[in-house]
PDB file of C-alpha atoms in Angstrom:
ATOM      1  CA  MET A  11      22.680 -23.197  -5.906  1.00 53.00           C
ATOM      2  CA  ARG A  12      21.095 -20.287  -7.538  1.00 63.00           C
ATOM      3  CA  LEU A  13      18.085 -20.303  -9.452  1.00 60.00           C
ATOM      4  CA  GLU A  14      19.785 -19.052 -12.713  1.00 62.00           C
ATOM      5  CA  ALA A  15      21.682 -22.596 -12.490  1.00 64.00           C
ATOM      6  CA  LEU A  16      18.642 -24.489 -12.726  1.00 63.00           C
ATOM      7  CA  LEU A  17      17.135 -22.683 -15.478  1.00 66.00           C
ATOM      8  CA  SER A  18      17.916 -24.004 -19.207  1.00 69.00           C
ATOM      9  CA  GLU A  19      17.109 -20.293 -20.265  1.00 71.00           C
ATOM     10  CA  PRO A  20      17.713 -16.771 -18.927  1.00 69.00           C
ATOM     11  CA  LEU A  21      14.872 -14.997 -17.061  1.00 66.00           C
ATOM     12  CA  PRO A  22      13.170 -12.500 -19.247  1.00 72.00           C
ATOM     13  CA  GLN A  23      13.260  -9.043 -18.037  1.00 73.00           C
ATOM     14  CA  ILE A  24      10.282  -7.645 -16.938  1.00 71.00           C
ATOM     15  CA  LYS A  25       9.305  -4.440 -17.941  1.00 77.00           C
ATOM     16  CA  PHE A  26       7.246  -1.726 -15.802  1.00 75.00           C
ATOM     17  CA  PRO A  27       5.970   0.708 -17.738  1.00 82.00           C
ATOM     18  CA  ALA A  28       4.669   3.542 -15.446  1.00 86.00           C
ATOM     19  CA  SER A  29       4.698   6.835 -15.468  1.00 89.00           C
ATOM     20  CA  VAL A  30       6.412   8.725 -11.827  1.00 89.00           C
ATOM     21  CA  PHE A  31       5.502  11.973 -10.448  1.00 91.00           C
ATOM     22  CA  LYS A  32       5.464  14.117  -7.225  1.00 92.00           C
ATOM     23  CA  LEU A  33       2.388  16.191  -6.422  1.00 92.00           C
ATOM     24  CA  THR A  34       2.352  19.839  -5.373  1.00 94.00           C
ATOM     25  CA  ASN A  35       1.887  18.191  -1.413  1.00 91.00           C
ATOM     26  CA  GLY A  36       4.854  16.051  -1.582  1.00 88.00           C
ATOM     27  CA  LEU A  37       2.801  12.897  -2.649  1.00 87.00           C
ATOM     28  CA  ASN A  38       4.682  10.422  -4.868  1.00 88.00           C
ATOM     29  CA  VAL A  39       2.665   8.862  -7.398  1.00 90.00           C
ATOM     30  CA  ILE A  40       3.225   5.821  -9.562  1.00 89.00           C
ATOM     31  CA  HIS A  41       0.830   5.479 -11.882  1.00 90.00           C
ATOM     32  CA  GLN A  42       0.089   2.277 -14.591  1.00 89.00           C
ATOM     33  CA  TYR A  43      -2.590   1.894 -17.081  1.00 87.00           C
ATOM     34  CA  LEU A  44      -3.088  -1.883 -18.020  1.00 86.00           C
ATOM     35  CA  SER A  45      -6.025  -1.856 -20.587  1.00 86.00           C
ATOM     36  CA  ALA A  46      -6.471  -5.506 -19.961  1.00 88.00           C
ATOM     37  CA  THR A  47      -7.298  -5.241 -16.466  1.00 83.00           C
ATOM     38  CA  PRO A  48     -10.784  -3.423 -15.814  1.00 83.00           C
ATOM     39  CA  VAL A  49      -9.944  -2.370 -12.249  1.00 83.00           C
ATOM     40  CA  VAL A  50      -8.542   0.988 -10.174  1.00 82.00           C
ATOM     41  CA  VAL A  51      -6.237   0.255  -7.210  1.00 84.00           C
ATOM     42  CA  ALA A  52      -5.138   3.068  -4.801  1.00 83.00           C
ATOM     43  CA  ASP A  53      -2.174   2.363  -2.078  1.00 83.00           C
ATOM     44  CA  VAL A  54      -0.848   5.044  -0.153  1.00 80.00           C
ATOM     45  CA  TRP A  55       2.692   4.432   1.584  1.00 80.00           C
ATOM     46  CA  VAL A  56       3.696   6.476   4.760  1.00 76.00           C
ATOM     47  CA  GLY A  57       7.341   6.930   5.086  1.00 75.00           C
ATOM     48  CA  ALA A  58       6.746   6.721   8.764  1.00 76.00           C
ATOM     49  CA  GLY A  59       5.671   3.762  11.194  1.00 78.00           C
ATOM     50  CA  ALA A  60       7.499   0.802  13.086  1.00 78.00           C
ATOM     51  CA  ILE A  61      10.668   1.093  11.783  1.00 78.00           C
ATOM     52  CA  ALA A  62      10.818   4.766  13.060  1.00 81.00           C
ATOM     53  CA  GLU A  63       9.495   3.949  16.245  1.00 84.00           C
ATOM     54  CA  PRO A  64      11.710   4.432  19.267  1.00 88.00           C
ATOM     55  CA  GLN A  65      12.010   1.566  21.660  1.00 88.00           C
ATOM     56  CA  GLU A  66       9.728   2.867  24.269  1.00 92.00           C
ATOM     57  CA  TRP A  67       7.224   3.337  21.558  1.00 88.00           C
ATOM     58  CA  SER A  68       6.891  -0.283  19.835  1.00 87.00           C
ATOM     59  CA  GLY A  69       3.894  -0.887  18.556  1.00 87.00           C
ATOM     60  CA  MET A  70       2.635   2.744  18.545  1.00 88.00           C
ATOM     61  CA  ALA A  71       2.423   2.534  14.725  1.00 84.00           C
ATOM     62  CA  HIS A  72       0.296  -0.885  14.600  1.00 85.00           C
ATOM     63  CA  PHE A  73      -1.968   0.589  17.370  1.00 89.00           C
ATOM     64  CA  LEU A  74      -2.794   3.705  14.988  1.00 85.00           C
ATOM     65  CA  GLU A  75      -2.960   1.553  11.913  1.00 82.00           C
ATOM     66  CA  HIS A  76      -6.239  -0.046  13.751  1.00 84.00           C
ATOM     67  CA  MET A  77      -7.525   2.912  14.998  1.00 85.00           C
ATOM     68  CA  ILE A  78      -7.671   4.622  11.428  1.00 79.00           C
ATOM     69  CA  PHE A  79     -10.576   2.071  10.837  1.00 81.00           C
ATOM     70  CA  LYS A  80     -12.552   2.786  14.335  1.00 87.00           C
ATOM     71  CA  GLY A  81     -14.362   5.782  12.961  1.00 87.00           C
ATOM     72  CA  THR A  82     -14.026   9.471  13.410  1.00 89.00           C
ATOM     73  CA  GLU A  83     -16.046  12.578  14.769  1.00 92.00           C
ATOM     74  CA  THR A  84     -17.747  12.375  11.526  1.00 93.00           C
ATOM     75  CA  ILE A  85     -17.831   9.029  10.133  1.00 91.00           C
ATOM     76  CA  ALA A  86     -19.094   6.026  12.453  1.00 93.00           C
ATOM     77  CA  PRO A  87     -17.004   2.865  12.897  1.00 91.00           C
ATOM     78  CA  GLY A  88     -17.370   0.780   9.862  1.00 91.00           C
ATOM     79  CA  VAL A  89     -18.683   3.568   7.546  1.00 92.00           C
ATOM     80  CA  PHE A  90     -15.309   3.969   5.772  1.00 88.00           C
ATOM     81  CA  ASP A  91     -14.924  -0.043   4.834  1.00 90.00           C
ATOM     82  CA  TYR A  92     -18.669  -0.013   4.087  1.00 93.00           C
ATOM     83  CA  VAL A  93     -18.509   2.381   1.320  1.00 92.00           C
ATOM     84  CA  ILE A  94     -15.309   1.165  -0.164  1.00 90.00           C
ATOM     85  CA  GLU A  95     -16.536  -2.422  -0.139  1.00 93.00           C
ATOM     86  CA  SER A  96     -20.161  -1.662  -1.091  1.00 95.00           C
ATOM     87  CA  HIS A  97     -18.325  -0.348  -4.836  1.00 91.00           C
ATOM     88  CA  GLY A  98     -16.199  -3.513  -4.997  1.00 89.00           C
ATOM     89  CA  GLY A  99     -13.423  -2.412  -3.204  1.00 88.00           C
ATOM     90  CA  VAL A 100     -11.244  -3.818  -0.407  1.00 89.00           C
ATOM     91  CA  THR A 101      -9.529  -2.041   2.532  1.00 88.00           C
ATOM     92  CA  ASN A 102      -6.316  -2.893   4.353  1.00 86.00           C
ATOM     93  CA  ALA A 103      -3.613  -1.552   6.372  1.00 81.00           C
ATOM     94  CA  ALA A 104      -0.160  -2.862   7.022  1.00 79.00           C
ATOM     95  CA  THR A 105       2.655  -1.776   9.259  1.00 74.00           C
ATOM     96  CA  SER A 106       5.813  -2.927   8.428  1.00 70.00           C
ATOM     97  CA  HIS A 107       9.664  -2.890   9.987  1.00 63.00           C
ATOM     98  CA  ALA A 108      11.257  -2.917   6.304  1.00 61.00           C
TER      99      ALA A 108
END
């Protein structure tokens, strides 16, 4: 049975007021201001990963995702997370087949 058949009233239309634009470097940006929410969120989605891997590279995107947080020649392991989290932020990474 469909969800709509169980409802006594139709579902309201959800509005998503946002600005969508592209930076000169090609990055697509979706910006939404919510005055009731005193936080800033920044997500970066890359159009690559598990879905684009050839079979013989299976798991490479997931491996590289973990390597990003291991540090660099100039940033020690854990420093990136520390800087973000010491300001109230949260870091996370994910790969997907979708």
